PDB file of C-alpha atoms in Angstrom:
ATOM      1  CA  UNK A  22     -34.084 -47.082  90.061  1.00  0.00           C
ATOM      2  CA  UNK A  23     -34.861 -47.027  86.171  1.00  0.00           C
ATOM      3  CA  UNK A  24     -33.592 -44.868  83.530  1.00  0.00           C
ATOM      4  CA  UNK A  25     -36.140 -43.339  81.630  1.00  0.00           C
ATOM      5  CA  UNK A  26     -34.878 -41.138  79.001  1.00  0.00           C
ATOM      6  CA  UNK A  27     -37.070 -38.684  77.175  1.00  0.00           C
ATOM      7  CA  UNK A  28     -36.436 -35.408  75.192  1.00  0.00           C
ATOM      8  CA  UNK A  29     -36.549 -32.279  77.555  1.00  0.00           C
ATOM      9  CA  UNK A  30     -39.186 -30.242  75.267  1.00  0.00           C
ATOM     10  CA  UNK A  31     -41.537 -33.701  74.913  1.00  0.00           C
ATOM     11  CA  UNK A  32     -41.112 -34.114  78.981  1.00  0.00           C
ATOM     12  CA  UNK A  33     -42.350 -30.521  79.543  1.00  0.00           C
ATOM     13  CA  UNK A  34     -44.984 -31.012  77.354  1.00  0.00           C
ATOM     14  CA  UNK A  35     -45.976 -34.484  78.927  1.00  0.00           C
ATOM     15  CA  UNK A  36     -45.800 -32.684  82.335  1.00  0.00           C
ATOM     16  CA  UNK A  37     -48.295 -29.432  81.074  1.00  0.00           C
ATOM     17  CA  UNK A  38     -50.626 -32.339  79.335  1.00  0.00           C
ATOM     18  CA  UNK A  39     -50.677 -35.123  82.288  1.00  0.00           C
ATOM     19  CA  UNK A  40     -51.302 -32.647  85.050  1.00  0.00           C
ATOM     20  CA  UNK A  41     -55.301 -31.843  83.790  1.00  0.00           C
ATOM     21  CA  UNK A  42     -55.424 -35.920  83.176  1.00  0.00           C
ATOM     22  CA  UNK A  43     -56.560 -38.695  85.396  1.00  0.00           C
ATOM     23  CA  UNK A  44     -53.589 -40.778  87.486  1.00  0.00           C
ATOM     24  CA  UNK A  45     -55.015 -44.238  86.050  1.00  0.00           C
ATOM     25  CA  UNK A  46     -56.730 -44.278  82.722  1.00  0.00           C
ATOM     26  CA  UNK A  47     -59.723 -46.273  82.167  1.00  0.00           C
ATOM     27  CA  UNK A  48     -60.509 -48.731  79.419  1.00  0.00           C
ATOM     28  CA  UNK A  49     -62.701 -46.940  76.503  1.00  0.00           C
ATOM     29  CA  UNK A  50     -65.032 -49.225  74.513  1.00  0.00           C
ATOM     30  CA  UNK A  51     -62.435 -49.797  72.066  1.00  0.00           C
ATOM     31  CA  UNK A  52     -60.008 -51.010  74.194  1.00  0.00           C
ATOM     32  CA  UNK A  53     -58.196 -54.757  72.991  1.00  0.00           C
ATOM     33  CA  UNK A  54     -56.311 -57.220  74.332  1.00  0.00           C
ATOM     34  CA  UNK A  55     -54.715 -59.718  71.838  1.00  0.00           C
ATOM     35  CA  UNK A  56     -52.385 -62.618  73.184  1.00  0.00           C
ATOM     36  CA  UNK A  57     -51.057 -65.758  71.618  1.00  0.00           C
ATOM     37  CA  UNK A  58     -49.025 -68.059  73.165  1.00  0.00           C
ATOM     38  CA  UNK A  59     -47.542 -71.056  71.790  1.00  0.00           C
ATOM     39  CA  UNK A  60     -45.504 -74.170  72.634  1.00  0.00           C
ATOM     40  CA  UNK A  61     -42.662 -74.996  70.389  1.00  0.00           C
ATOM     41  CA  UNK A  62     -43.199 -78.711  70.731  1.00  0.00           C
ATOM     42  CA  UNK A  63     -45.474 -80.805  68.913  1.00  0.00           C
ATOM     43  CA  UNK A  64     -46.285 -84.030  71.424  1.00  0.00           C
ATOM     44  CA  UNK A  65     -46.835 -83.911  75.191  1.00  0.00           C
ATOM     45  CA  UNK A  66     -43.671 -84.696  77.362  1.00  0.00           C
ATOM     46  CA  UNK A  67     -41.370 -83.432  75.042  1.00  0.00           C
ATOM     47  CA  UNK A  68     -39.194 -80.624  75.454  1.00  0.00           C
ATOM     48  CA  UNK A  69     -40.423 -77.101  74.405  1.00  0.00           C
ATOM     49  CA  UNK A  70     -39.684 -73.928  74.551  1.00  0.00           C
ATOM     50  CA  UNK A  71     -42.788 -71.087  73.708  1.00  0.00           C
ATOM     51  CA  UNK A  72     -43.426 -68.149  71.873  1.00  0.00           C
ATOM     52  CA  UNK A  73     -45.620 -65.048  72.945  1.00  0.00           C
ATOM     53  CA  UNK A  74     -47.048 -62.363  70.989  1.00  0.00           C
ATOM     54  CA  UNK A  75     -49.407 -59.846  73.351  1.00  0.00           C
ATOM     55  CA  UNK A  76     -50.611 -56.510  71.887  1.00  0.00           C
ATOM     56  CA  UNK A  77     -53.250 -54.024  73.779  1.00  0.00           C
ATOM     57  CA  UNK A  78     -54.718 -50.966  71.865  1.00  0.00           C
ATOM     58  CA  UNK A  79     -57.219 -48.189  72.518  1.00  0.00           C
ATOM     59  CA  UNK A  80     -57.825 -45.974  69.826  1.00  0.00           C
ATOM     60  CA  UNK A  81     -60.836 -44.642  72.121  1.00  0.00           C
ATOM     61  CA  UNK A  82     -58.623 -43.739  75.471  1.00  0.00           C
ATOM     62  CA  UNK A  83     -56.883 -40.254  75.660  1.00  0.00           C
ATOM     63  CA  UNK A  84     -53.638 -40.055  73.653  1.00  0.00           C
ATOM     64  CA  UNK A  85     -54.949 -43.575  72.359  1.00  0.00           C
ATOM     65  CA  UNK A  86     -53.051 -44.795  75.574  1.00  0.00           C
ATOM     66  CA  UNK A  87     -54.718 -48.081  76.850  1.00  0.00           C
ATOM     67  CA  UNK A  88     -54.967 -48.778  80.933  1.00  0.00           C
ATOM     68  CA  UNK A  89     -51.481 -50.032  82.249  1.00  0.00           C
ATOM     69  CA  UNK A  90     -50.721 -53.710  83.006  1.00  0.00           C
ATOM     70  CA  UNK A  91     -50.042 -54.930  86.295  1.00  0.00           C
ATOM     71  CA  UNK A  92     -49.688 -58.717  86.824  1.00  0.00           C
ATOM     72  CA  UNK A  93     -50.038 -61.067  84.116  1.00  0.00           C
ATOM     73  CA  UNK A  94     -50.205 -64.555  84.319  1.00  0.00           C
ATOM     74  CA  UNK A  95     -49.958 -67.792  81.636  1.00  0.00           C
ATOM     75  CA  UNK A  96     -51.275 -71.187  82.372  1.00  0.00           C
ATOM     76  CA  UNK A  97     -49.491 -73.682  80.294  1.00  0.00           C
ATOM     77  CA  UNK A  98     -51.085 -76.641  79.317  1.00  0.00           C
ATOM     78  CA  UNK A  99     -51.556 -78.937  82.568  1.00  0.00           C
ATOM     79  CA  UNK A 100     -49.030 -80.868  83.272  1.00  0.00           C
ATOM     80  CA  UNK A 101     -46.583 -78.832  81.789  1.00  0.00           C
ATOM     81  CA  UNK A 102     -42.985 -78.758  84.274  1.00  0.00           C
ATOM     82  CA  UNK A 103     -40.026 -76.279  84.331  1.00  0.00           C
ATOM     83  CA  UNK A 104     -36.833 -77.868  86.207  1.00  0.00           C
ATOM     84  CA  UNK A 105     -34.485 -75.000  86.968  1.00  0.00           C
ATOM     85  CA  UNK A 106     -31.926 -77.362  88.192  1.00  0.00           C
ATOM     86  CA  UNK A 107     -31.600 -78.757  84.617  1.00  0.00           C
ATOM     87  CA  UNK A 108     -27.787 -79.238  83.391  1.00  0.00           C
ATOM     88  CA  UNK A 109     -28.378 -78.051  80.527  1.00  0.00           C
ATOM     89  CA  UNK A 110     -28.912 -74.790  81.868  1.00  0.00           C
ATOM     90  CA  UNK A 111     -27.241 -72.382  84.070  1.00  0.00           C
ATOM     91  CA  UNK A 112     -29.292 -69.830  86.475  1.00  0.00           C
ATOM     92  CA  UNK A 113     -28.474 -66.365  86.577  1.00  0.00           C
ATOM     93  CA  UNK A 114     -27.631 -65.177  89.934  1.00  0.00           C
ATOM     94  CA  UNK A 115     -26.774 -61.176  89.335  1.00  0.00           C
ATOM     95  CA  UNK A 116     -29.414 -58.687  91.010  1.00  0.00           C
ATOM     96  CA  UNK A 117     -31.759 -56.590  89.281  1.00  0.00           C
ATOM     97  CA  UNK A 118     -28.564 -53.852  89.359  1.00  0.00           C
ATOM     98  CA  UNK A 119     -26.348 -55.711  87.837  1.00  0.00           C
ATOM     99  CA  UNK A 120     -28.257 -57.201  84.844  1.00  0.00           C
ATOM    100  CA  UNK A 121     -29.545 -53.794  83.959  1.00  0.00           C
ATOM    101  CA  UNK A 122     -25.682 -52.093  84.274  1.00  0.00           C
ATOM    102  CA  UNK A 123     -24.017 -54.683  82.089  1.00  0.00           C
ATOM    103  CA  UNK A 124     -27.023 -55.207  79.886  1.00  0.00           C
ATOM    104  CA  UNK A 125     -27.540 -58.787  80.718  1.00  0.00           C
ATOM    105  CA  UNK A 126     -23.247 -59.823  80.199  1.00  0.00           C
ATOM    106  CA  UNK A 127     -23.797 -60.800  84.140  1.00  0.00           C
ATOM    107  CA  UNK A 128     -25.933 -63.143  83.432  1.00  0.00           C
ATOM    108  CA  UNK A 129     -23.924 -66.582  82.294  1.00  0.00           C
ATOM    109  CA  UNK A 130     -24.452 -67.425  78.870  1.00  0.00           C
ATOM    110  CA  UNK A 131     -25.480 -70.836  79.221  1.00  0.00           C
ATOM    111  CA  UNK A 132     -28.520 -69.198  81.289  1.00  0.00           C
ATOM    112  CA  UNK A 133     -30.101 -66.862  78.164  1.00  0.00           C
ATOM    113  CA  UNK A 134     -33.002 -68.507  77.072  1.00  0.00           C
ATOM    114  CA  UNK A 135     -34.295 -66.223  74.231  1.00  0.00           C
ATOM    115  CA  UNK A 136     -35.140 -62.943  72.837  1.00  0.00           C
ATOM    116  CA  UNK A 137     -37.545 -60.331  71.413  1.00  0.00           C
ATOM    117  CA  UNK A 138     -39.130 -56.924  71.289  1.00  0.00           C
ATOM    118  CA  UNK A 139     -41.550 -54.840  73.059  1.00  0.00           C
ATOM    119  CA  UNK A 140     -43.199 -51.641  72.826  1.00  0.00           C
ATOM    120  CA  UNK A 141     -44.641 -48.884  75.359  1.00  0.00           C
ATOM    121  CA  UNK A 142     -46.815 -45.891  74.587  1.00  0.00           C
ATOM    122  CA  UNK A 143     -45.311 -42.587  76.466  1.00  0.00           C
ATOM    123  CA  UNK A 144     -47.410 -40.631  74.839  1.00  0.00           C
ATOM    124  CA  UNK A 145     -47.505 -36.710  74.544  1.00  0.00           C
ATOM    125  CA  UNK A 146     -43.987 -37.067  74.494  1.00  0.00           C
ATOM    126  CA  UNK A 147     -42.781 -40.392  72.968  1.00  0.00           C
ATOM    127  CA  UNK A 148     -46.311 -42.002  71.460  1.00  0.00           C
ATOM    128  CA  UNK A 149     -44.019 -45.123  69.889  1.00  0.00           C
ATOM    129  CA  UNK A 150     -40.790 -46.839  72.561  1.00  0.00           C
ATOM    130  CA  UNK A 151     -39.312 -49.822  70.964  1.00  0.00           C
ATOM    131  CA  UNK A 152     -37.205 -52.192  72.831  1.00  0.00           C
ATOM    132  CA  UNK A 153     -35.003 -54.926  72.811  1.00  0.00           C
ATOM    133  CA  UNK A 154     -36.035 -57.597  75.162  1.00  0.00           C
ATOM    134  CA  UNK A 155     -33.330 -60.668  76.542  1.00  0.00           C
ATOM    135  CA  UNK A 156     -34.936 -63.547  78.471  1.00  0.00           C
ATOM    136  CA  UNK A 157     -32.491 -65.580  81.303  1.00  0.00           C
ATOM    137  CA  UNK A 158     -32.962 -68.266  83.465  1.00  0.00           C
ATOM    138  CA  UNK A 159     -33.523 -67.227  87.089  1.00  0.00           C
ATOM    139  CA  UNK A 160     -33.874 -68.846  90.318  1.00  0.00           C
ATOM    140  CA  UNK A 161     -37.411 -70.731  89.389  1.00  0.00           C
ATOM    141  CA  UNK A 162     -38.210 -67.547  87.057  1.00  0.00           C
ATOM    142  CA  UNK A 163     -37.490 -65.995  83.617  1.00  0.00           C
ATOM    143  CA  UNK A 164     -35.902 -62.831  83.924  1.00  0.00           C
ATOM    144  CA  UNK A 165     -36.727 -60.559  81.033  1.00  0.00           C
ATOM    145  CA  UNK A 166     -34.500 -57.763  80.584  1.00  0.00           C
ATOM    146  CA  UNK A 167     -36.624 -54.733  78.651  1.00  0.00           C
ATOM    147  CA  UNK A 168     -33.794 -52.322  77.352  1.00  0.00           C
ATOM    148  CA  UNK A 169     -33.774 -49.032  74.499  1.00  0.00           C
ATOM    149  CA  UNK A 170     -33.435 -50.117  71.068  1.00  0.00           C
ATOM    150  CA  UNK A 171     -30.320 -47.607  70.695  1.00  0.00           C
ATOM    151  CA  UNK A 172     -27.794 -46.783  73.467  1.00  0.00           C
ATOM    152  CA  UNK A 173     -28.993 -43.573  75.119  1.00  0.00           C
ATOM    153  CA  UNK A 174     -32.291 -43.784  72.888  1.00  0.00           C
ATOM    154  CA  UNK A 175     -35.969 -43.332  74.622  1.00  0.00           C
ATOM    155  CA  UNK A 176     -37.276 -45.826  76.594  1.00  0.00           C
ATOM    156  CA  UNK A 177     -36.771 -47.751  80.462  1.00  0.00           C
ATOM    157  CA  UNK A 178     -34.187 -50.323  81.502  1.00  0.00           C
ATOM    158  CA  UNK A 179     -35.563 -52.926  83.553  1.00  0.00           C
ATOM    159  CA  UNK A 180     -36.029 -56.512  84.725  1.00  0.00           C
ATOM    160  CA  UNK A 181     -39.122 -58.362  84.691  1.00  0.00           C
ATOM    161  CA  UNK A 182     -39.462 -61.437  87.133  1.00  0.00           C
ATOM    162  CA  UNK A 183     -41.809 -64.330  85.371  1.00  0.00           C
ATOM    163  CA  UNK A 184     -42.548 -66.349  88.814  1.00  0.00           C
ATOM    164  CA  UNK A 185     -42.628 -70.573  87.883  1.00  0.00           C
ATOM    165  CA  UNK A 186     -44.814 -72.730  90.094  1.00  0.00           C
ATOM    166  CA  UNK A 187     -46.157 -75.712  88.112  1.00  0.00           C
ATOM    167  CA  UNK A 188     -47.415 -74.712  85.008  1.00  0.00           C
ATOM    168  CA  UNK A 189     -47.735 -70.826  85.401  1.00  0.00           C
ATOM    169  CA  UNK A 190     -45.944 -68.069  85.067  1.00  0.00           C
ATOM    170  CA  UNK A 191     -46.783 -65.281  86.911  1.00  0.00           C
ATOM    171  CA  UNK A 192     -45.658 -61.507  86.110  1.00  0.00           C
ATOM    172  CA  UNK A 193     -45.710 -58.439  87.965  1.00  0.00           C
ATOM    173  CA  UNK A 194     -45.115 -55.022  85.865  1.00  0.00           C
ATOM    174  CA  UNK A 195     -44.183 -52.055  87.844  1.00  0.00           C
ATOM    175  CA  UNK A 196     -45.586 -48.702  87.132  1.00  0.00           C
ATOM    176  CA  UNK A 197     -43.380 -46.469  85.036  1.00  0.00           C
ATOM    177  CA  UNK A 198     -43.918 -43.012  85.472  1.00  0.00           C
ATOM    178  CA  UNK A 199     -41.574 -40.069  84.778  1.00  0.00           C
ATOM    179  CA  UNK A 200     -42.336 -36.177  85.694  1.00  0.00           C
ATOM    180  CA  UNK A 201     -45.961 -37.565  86.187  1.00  0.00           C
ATOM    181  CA  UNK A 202     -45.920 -39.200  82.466  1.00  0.00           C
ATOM    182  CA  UNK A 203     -47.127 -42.339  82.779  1.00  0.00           C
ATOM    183  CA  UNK A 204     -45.274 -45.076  80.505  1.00  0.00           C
ATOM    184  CA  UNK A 205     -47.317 -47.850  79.164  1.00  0.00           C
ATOM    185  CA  UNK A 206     -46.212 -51.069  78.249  1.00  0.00           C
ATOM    186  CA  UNK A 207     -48.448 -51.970  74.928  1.00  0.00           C
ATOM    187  CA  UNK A 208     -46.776 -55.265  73.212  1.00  0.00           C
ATOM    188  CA  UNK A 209     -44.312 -58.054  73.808  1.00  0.00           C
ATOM    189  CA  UNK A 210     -42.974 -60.219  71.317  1.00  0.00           C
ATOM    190  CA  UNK A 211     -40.774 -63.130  72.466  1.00  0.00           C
ATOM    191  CA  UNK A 212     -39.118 -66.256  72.289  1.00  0.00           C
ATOM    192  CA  UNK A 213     -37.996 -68.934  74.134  1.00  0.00           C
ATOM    193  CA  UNK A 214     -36.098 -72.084  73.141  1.00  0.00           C
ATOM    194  CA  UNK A 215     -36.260 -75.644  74.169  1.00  0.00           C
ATOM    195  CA  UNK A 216     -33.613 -76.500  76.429  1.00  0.00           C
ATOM    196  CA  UNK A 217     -31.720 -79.766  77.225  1.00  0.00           C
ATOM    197  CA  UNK A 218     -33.638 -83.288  76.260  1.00  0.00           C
ATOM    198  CA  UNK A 219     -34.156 -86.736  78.299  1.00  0.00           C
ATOM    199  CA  UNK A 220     -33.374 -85.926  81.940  1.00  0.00           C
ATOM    200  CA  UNK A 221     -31.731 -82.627  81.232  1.00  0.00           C
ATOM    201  CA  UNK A 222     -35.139 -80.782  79.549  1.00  0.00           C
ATOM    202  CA  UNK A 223     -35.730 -77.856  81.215  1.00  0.00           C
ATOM    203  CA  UNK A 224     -39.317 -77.670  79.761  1.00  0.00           C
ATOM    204  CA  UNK A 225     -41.588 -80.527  79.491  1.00  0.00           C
ATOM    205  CA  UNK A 226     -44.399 -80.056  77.302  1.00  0.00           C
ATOM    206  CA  UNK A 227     -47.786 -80.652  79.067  1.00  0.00           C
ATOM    207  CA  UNK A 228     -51.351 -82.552  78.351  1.00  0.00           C
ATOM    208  CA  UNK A 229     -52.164 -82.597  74.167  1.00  0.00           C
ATOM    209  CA  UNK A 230     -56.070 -82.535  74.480  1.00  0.00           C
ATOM    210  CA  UNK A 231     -58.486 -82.831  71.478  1.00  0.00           C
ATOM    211  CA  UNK A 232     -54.474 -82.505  69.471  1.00  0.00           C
ATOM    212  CA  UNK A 233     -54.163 -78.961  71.090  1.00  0.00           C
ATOM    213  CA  UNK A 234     -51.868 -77.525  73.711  1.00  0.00           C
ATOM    214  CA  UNK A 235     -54.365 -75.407  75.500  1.00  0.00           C
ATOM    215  CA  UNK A 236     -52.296 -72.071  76.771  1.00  0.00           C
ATOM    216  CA  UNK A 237     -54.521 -69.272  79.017  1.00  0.00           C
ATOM    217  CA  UNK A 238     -53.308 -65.638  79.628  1.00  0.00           C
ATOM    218  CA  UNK A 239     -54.887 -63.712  82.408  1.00  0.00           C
ATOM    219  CA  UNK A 240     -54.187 -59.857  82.568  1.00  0.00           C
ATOM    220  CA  UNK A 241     -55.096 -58.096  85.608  1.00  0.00           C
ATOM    221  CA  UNK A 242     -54.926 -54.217  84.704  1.00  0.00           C
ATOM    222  CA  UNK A 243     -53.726 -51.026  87.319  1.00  0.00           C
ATOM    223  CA  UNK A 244     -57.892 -50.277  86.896  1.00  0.00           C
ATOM    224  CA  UNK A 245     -58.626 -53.307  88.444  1.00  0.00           C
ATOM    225  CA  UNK A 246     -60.221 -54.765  85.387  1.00  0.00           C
ATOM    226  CA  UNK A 247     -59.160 -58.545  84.634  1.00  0.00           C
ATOM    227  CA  UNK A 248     -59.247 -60.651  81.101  1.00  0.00           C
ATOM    228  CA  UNK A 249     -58.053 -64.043  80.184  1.00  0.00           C
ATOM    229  CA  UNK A 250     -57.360 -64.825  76.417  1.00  0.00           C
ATOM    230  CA  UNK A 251     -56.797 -68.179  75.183  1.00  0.00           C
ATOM    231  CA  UNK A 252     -54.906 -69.507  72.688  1.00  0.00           C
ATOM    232  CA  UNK A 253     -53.692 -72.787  71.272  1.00  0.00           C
ATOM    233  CA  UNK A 254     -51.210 -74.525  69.119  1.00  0.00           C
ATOM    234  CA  UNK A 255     -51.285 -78.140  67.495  1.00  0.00           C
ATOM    235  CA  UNK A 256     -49.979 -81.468  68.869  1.00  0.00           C
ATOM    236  CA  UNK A 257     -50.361 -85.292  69.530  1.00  0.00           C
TER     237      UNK A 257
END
């Protein structure tokens, strides 16, 4: 049930172009993956919050549209813990529905965790979809609510589920279609704070090894082709 809003002479078009093209695009040779994630803290145990910057690109693939993304998953450092129950934090109980209708006001305040962008390739129609994206704290997850830039501007409303379990978060991403227009989701900018400190830290920083937080992020695509990136940031 997501609203996907595109002009009515770029959805025609989209619909003439997409019906003599393939259902699920595959990688070309110049297909890239880019992701960095970082922790916010500098020493192991202390609290942290992260930052994420992933970006995928194929100038080779038709309408320069690269294959969609359908689970994606980031290792923290080992030994890093999430504790939901933290006091310094408040979960978000509203439904998928809910968060999308009120963009995000049904979540409690005290349970927004951070912010940032995001971008999808709809080309024929809409080659460039910006978006505004709010992260909450969910029942052992991070919601991330993806939303249009501009009330009643192009793009989807929806809610991302980042599954915890020990040090990984694990992502699905829905397929976004529309008229047979397939929406791609190309790059996500966010960040997350550090919550709460002493026994109310919400994020504990894992292991520091050779002074670097160690961070992996595995992308399994709707082709079936999988990549892990790595990336680090500094610590003692």
């Amino acid at each position: 049930m997501r609203r996907l809003t595109l002009t009515v002479a770029g959805l025609a078009a989209a619909m003439l172009m997409t019906a003599t093209m393939a259902a699920v695009a595959l990688a070309s040779s110049q297909f890239k993956q880019t992701a960095k994630v970082t922790l916010t803290a500098k020493k192991q145990g202390a609290s942290t919050g992260f930052t994420a910057s992933l970006q995928s690109t194929d100038p080779g693939a038709p309408l320069e549209k690269p294959q969609g993304l359908k689970t994606l998953t980031i290792a923290f450092p080992a030994k890093t813990t999430f504790n939901f129950k933290s006091k310094a934090l408040t979960v978000c109980k509203a439904n998928d529905t809910e968060i999308k209708a009120t963009g995000g006001s049904a979540c409690p305040s005290k349970s927004k965790l951070g912010e940032g962008s995001s971008t999808a390739n709809g080309a024929p129609a809409i080659p460039l979809i910006p978006e505004n994206v709010t992260a909450f704290a969910g029942n052992n997850q991070i919601l991330l609510l993806l939303a249009p830039k501009t009330l009643g501007g192009p793009g989807a409303t929806l809610v991302l589920h980042g599954l915890i379990s020990a040090n990984t978060m694990k992502t699905q991403v829905p397929p976004l279609t529309v008229g047979g227009l397939t929406i791609v989701i190309t790059g996500l900018q966010l960040k997350i704070k550090a919550v709460g400190s002493g026994k109310t830290t919400w994020a504990k920083a894992g292991k520091c090894a050779s002074k670097k937080f160690l961070v992996k992020s595995s992308f399994l695509y709707e082709t079936g082709e999988k990549l892990t990136v790595s990336s680090s940031s500094s610590c003692t």
